Amino acid sequence: MKALVVRGGWEGHSPMEASDRYVSVLRDAGHDVTTSESLDAYLDAGALAGTDLIVQCWTMGTITADQLAGLSRAVHAGTGFAGWHGGIIDAFRAEPAYHFMTGGQFVHHPKEFVEYEVRVAPDRAGHPVVAGLAPFRVTTELYHVHVDPDVEVLAVTGDKPVTWLRRWGTGRVFVTTIGHTVADLEVSEVDAMITRGIAWAAR
């Protein structure tokens, strides 16, 4: 499998350190991984056509129309797209077409960290991304999000979506809202969801 990890944007989400964690996961699994600190990676149609998975960790920032079109075309044609927290759903705030592809958009979080319980949606307990995960607690930013009603919600806190899947053409999209800090990614259940989610999303 060939994977592309695109990272940058707001430094508060530690895009290099956070994404390096899953670069290692992918490489340890024997996959061919390329990293890019430029959104121009989305302009190379030939390279994207041969890419099975894009992992993005790019909070806020701006994306050009051509970059977004290249990304959207690649995912629609079957390249998987995955990420966590602001790196996927608080990217490119001015681009509704991008958020339509991801199936959701960050709206707000309380000023302080919140302790909350995450549980698997009962009707999705058998899905391979979340199978066997018991309810768990995290203390971190609690994202309030807008989501497309067509997404497949795998995990929730209260009535708020936490982890979901999206189909974009023939491509698969994985999103979890957890991941403000690298420590969040080290929570075993969070790490399991992301590791399984990126595997699920890959072509």
Coordinates of C-alpha atoms in Angstrom, one line a residue:
M1 CA 0.0 0.0 0.0
K2 CA 1.2 3.5 -0.8
A3 CA 0.3 6.2 1.7
L4 CA 0.7 10.0 1.7
V5 CA 0.8 11.9 5.0
V6 CA 0.2 15.7 4.6
R7 CA 0.9 17.8 7.6
G8 CA 1.2 21.4 8.5
G9 CA -1.1 24.3 9.4
W10 CA -1.6 25.5 13.0
E11 CA 1.3 24.3 15.2
G12 CA -0.9 24.0 18.3
H13 CA -1.9 20.6 17.2
S14 CA 1.7 19.4 16.8
P15 CA 1.2 18.2 13.2
M16 CA 4.7 16.8 12.8
E17 CA 4.9 14.9 16.1
A18 CA 1.3 13.7 15.9
S19 CA 1.4 12.5 12.3
D20 CA 4.9 10.9 12.8
R21 CA 3.1 8.5 15.2
Y22 CA 1.0 7.1 12.3
V23 CA 3.9 7.3 9.8
S24 CA 5.6 4.8 12.1
V25 CA 2.5 2.7 12.3
L26 CA 2.1 2.5 8.6
R27 CA 5.8 1.8 7.9
D28 CA 5.9 -0.8 10.6
A29 CA 3.1 -2.5 8.8
G30 CA 5.2 -2.6 5.6
H31 CA 3.6 0.3 3.8
D32 CA 5.3 2.8 1.5
V33 CA 4.8 6.2 3.1
T34 CA 5.6 9.6 1.7
T35 CA 5.3 12.8 3.8
S36 CA 4.6 16.3 2.6
E37 CA 4.5 19.6 4.4
S38 CA 2.9 21.3 1.4
L39 CA -0.7 21.1 0.1
D40 CA 0.8 21.1 -3.4
A41 CA 0.9 17.4 -2.9
Y42 CA -2.7 17.5 -3.9
L43 CA -1.8 18.9 -7.3
D44 CA 0.1 15.8 -8.5
A45 CA -2.8 13.8 -10.1
G46 CA -0.5 11.0 -11.3
A47 CA 1.0 10.4 -7.8
L48 CA -2.4 10.6 -6.1
A49 CA -3.9 8.1 -8.6
G50 CA -1.3 5.6 -7.3
T51 CA -1.9 6.5 -3.6
D52 CA -4.1 4.2 -1.6
L53 CA -4.4 6.4 1.5
I54 CA -4.0 10.1 2.5
V55 CA -3.6 10.9 6.2
Q56 CA -4.0 14.7 6.7
C57 CA -3.0 16.6 9.8
W58 CA -3.5 20.2 8.8
T59 CA -5.5 22.5 11.1
M60 CA -6.9 25.7 9.7
G61 CA -5.0 27.3 6.9
T62 CA -6.2 27.8 3.4
I63 CA -6.3 25.6 0.4
T64 CA -6.4 26.7 -3.3
A65 CA -9.2 25.7 -5.6
D66 CA -6.8 23.5 -7.6
Q67 CA -5.4 21.8 -4.5
L68 CA -8.9 21.1 -3.2
A69 CA -10.1 19.8 -6.6
G70 CA -7.1 17.5 -6.8
L71 CA -7.7 16.1 -3.3
S72 CA -11.5 15.7 -3.9
R73 CA -10.9 13.9 -7.3
A74 CA -8.4 11.5 -5.8
V75 CA -10.7 10.5 -2.9
H76 CA -13.7 10.3 -5.2
A77 CA -11.7 7.9 -7.4
G78 CA -10.8 5.6 -4.5
T79 CA -7.9 7.0 -2.5
G80 CA -8.7 6.8 1.2
F81 CA -8.7 9.9 3.4
A82 CA -8.3 9.9 7.2
G83 CA -7.4 12.1 10.1
W84 CA -8.2 13.2 13.6
H85 CA -9.3 16.3 15.4
G86 CA -8.6 19.7 13.8
G87 CA -6.2 18.2 11.3
I88 CA -9.1 16.9 9.3
I89 CA -12.3 18.7 10.4
D90 CA -10.9 22.2 11.3
A91 CA -9.0 22.5 8.1
F92 CA -9.8 25.1 5.5
R93 CA -12.7 26.7 7.3
A94 CA -13.8 28.8 4.3
E95 CA -14.2 25.7 2.0
P96 CA -17.7 24.1 2.4
A97 CA -16.9 21.7 -0.4
Y98 CA -14.0 20.3 1.7
H99 CA -16.3 19.8 4.7
F100 CA -18.9 18.1 2.5
M101 CA -16.3 15.6 1.6
T102 CA -15.3 14.9 5.2
G103 CA -18.9 14.8 6.4
G104 CA -18.4 17.2 9.2
Q105 CA -16.9 20.5 10.4
F106 CA -15.7 21.7 13.8
V107 CA -17.9 24.5 15.3
H108 CA -16.8 25.1 18.9
H109 CA -15.2 23.6 22.0
P110 CA -15.4 24.7 25.6
K111 CA -12.5 26.9 26.7
E112 CA -11.2 24.3 29.2
F113 CA -10.5 20.6 28.7
V114 CA -13.5 18.4 29.5
E115 CA -13.5 14.9 30.9
Y116 CA -16.1 12.8 28.9
E117 CA -17.0 9.3 28.1
V118 CA -16.8 7.9 24.6
R119 CA -18.9 4.8 23.7
V120 CA -19.4 2.8 20.6
A121 CA -22.7 3.4 18.9
P122 CA -24.8 0.3 19.8
D123 CA -25.8 -0.4 16.2
R124 CA -22.1 -0.2 15.1
A125 CA -20.5 -2.4 17.7
G126 CA -19.5 -5.0 15.2
H127 CA -17.7 -2.6 12.8
P128 CA -14.0 -3.5 12.6
V129 CA -12.9 0.1 13.5
V130 CA -14.6 -0.1 16.9
A131 CA -15.2 -3.8 17.5
G132 CA -14.4 -4.8 21.1
L133 CA -13.9 -1.3 22.4
A134 CA -15.4 -0.7 25.8
P135 CA -16.6 2.8 26.9
F136 CA -13.6 4.9 27.8
R137 CA -12.9 8.4 29.2
V138 CA -10.7 11.2 27.9
T139 CA -9.9 14.6 29.2
T140 CA -9.3 16.9 26.3
E141 CA -11.1 19.3 24.0
L142 CA -14.7 18.4 23.4
Y143 CA -15.6 19.2 19.8
H144 CA -19.0 20.4 18.9
V145 CA -19.5 19.6 15.2
H146 CA -21.8 20.0 12.3
V147 CA -22.2 16.6 10.6
D148 CA -23.9 15.4 7.4
P149 CA -26.8 13.1 8.4
D150 CA -25.5 10.6 5.9
V151 CA -22.3 9.8 7.8
E152 CA -21.9 6.5 9.6
V153 CA -21.4 7.4 13.2
L154 CA -19.3 4.8 15.1
A155 CA -18.7 6.4 18.4
V156 CA -20.4 9.2 20.4
T157 CA -20.3 11.1 23.7
G158 CA -23.8 11.8 24.8
D159 CA -25.5 12.7 21.6
K160 CA -22.4 14.2 20.0
P161 CA -20.6 12.3 17.2
V162 CA -17.0 11.5 18.0
T163 CA -15.9 9.1 15.2
W164 CA -17.5 8.6 11.9
L165 CA -17.1 7.2 8.4
R166 CA -18.0 8.7 5.1
R167 CA -18.1 7.5 1.5
W168 CA -17.0 10.0 -1.2
G169 CA -17.5 8.4 -4.6
T170 CA -15.5 5.2 -4.3
G171 CA -13.3 6.6 -1.6
R172 CA -13.6 6.0 2.1
V173 CA -13.2 8.8 4.7
F174 CA -12.4 8.2 8.4
V175 CA -12.7 11.0 11.0
T176 CA -12.4 11.1 14.8
T177 CA -12.7 14.4 16.7
I178 CA -10.3 13.3 19.5
G179 CA -6.6 14.2 19.2
H180 CA -5.8 17.7 20.4
T181 CA -2.6 16.5 22.0
V182 CA -0.2 13.7 21.3
A183 CA -1.2 12.4 24.7
D184 CA -4.7 12.0 23.4
L185 CA -3.4 9.7 20.6
E186 CA -1.6 7.6 23.2
V187 CA -4.9 6.6 24.9
S188 CA -5.2 3.0 23.8
E189 CA -8.8 3.1 22.6
V190 CA -8.1 6.3 20.6
D191 CA -5.0 4.8 19.1
A192 CA -6.9 1.7 18.2
M193 CA -9.7 3.6 16.5
I194 CA -7.2 5.7 14.4
T195 CA -5.0 2.7 13.5
R196 CA -8.0 0.7 12.4
G197 CA -9.7 3.7 10.8
I198 CA -6.8 4.5 8.5
A199 CA -6.6 0.8 7.6
W200 CA -10.3 0.8 6.8
A201 CA -10.1 4.0 4.7
A202 CA -7.2 2.7 2.5
R203 CA -8.0 1.6 -1.0

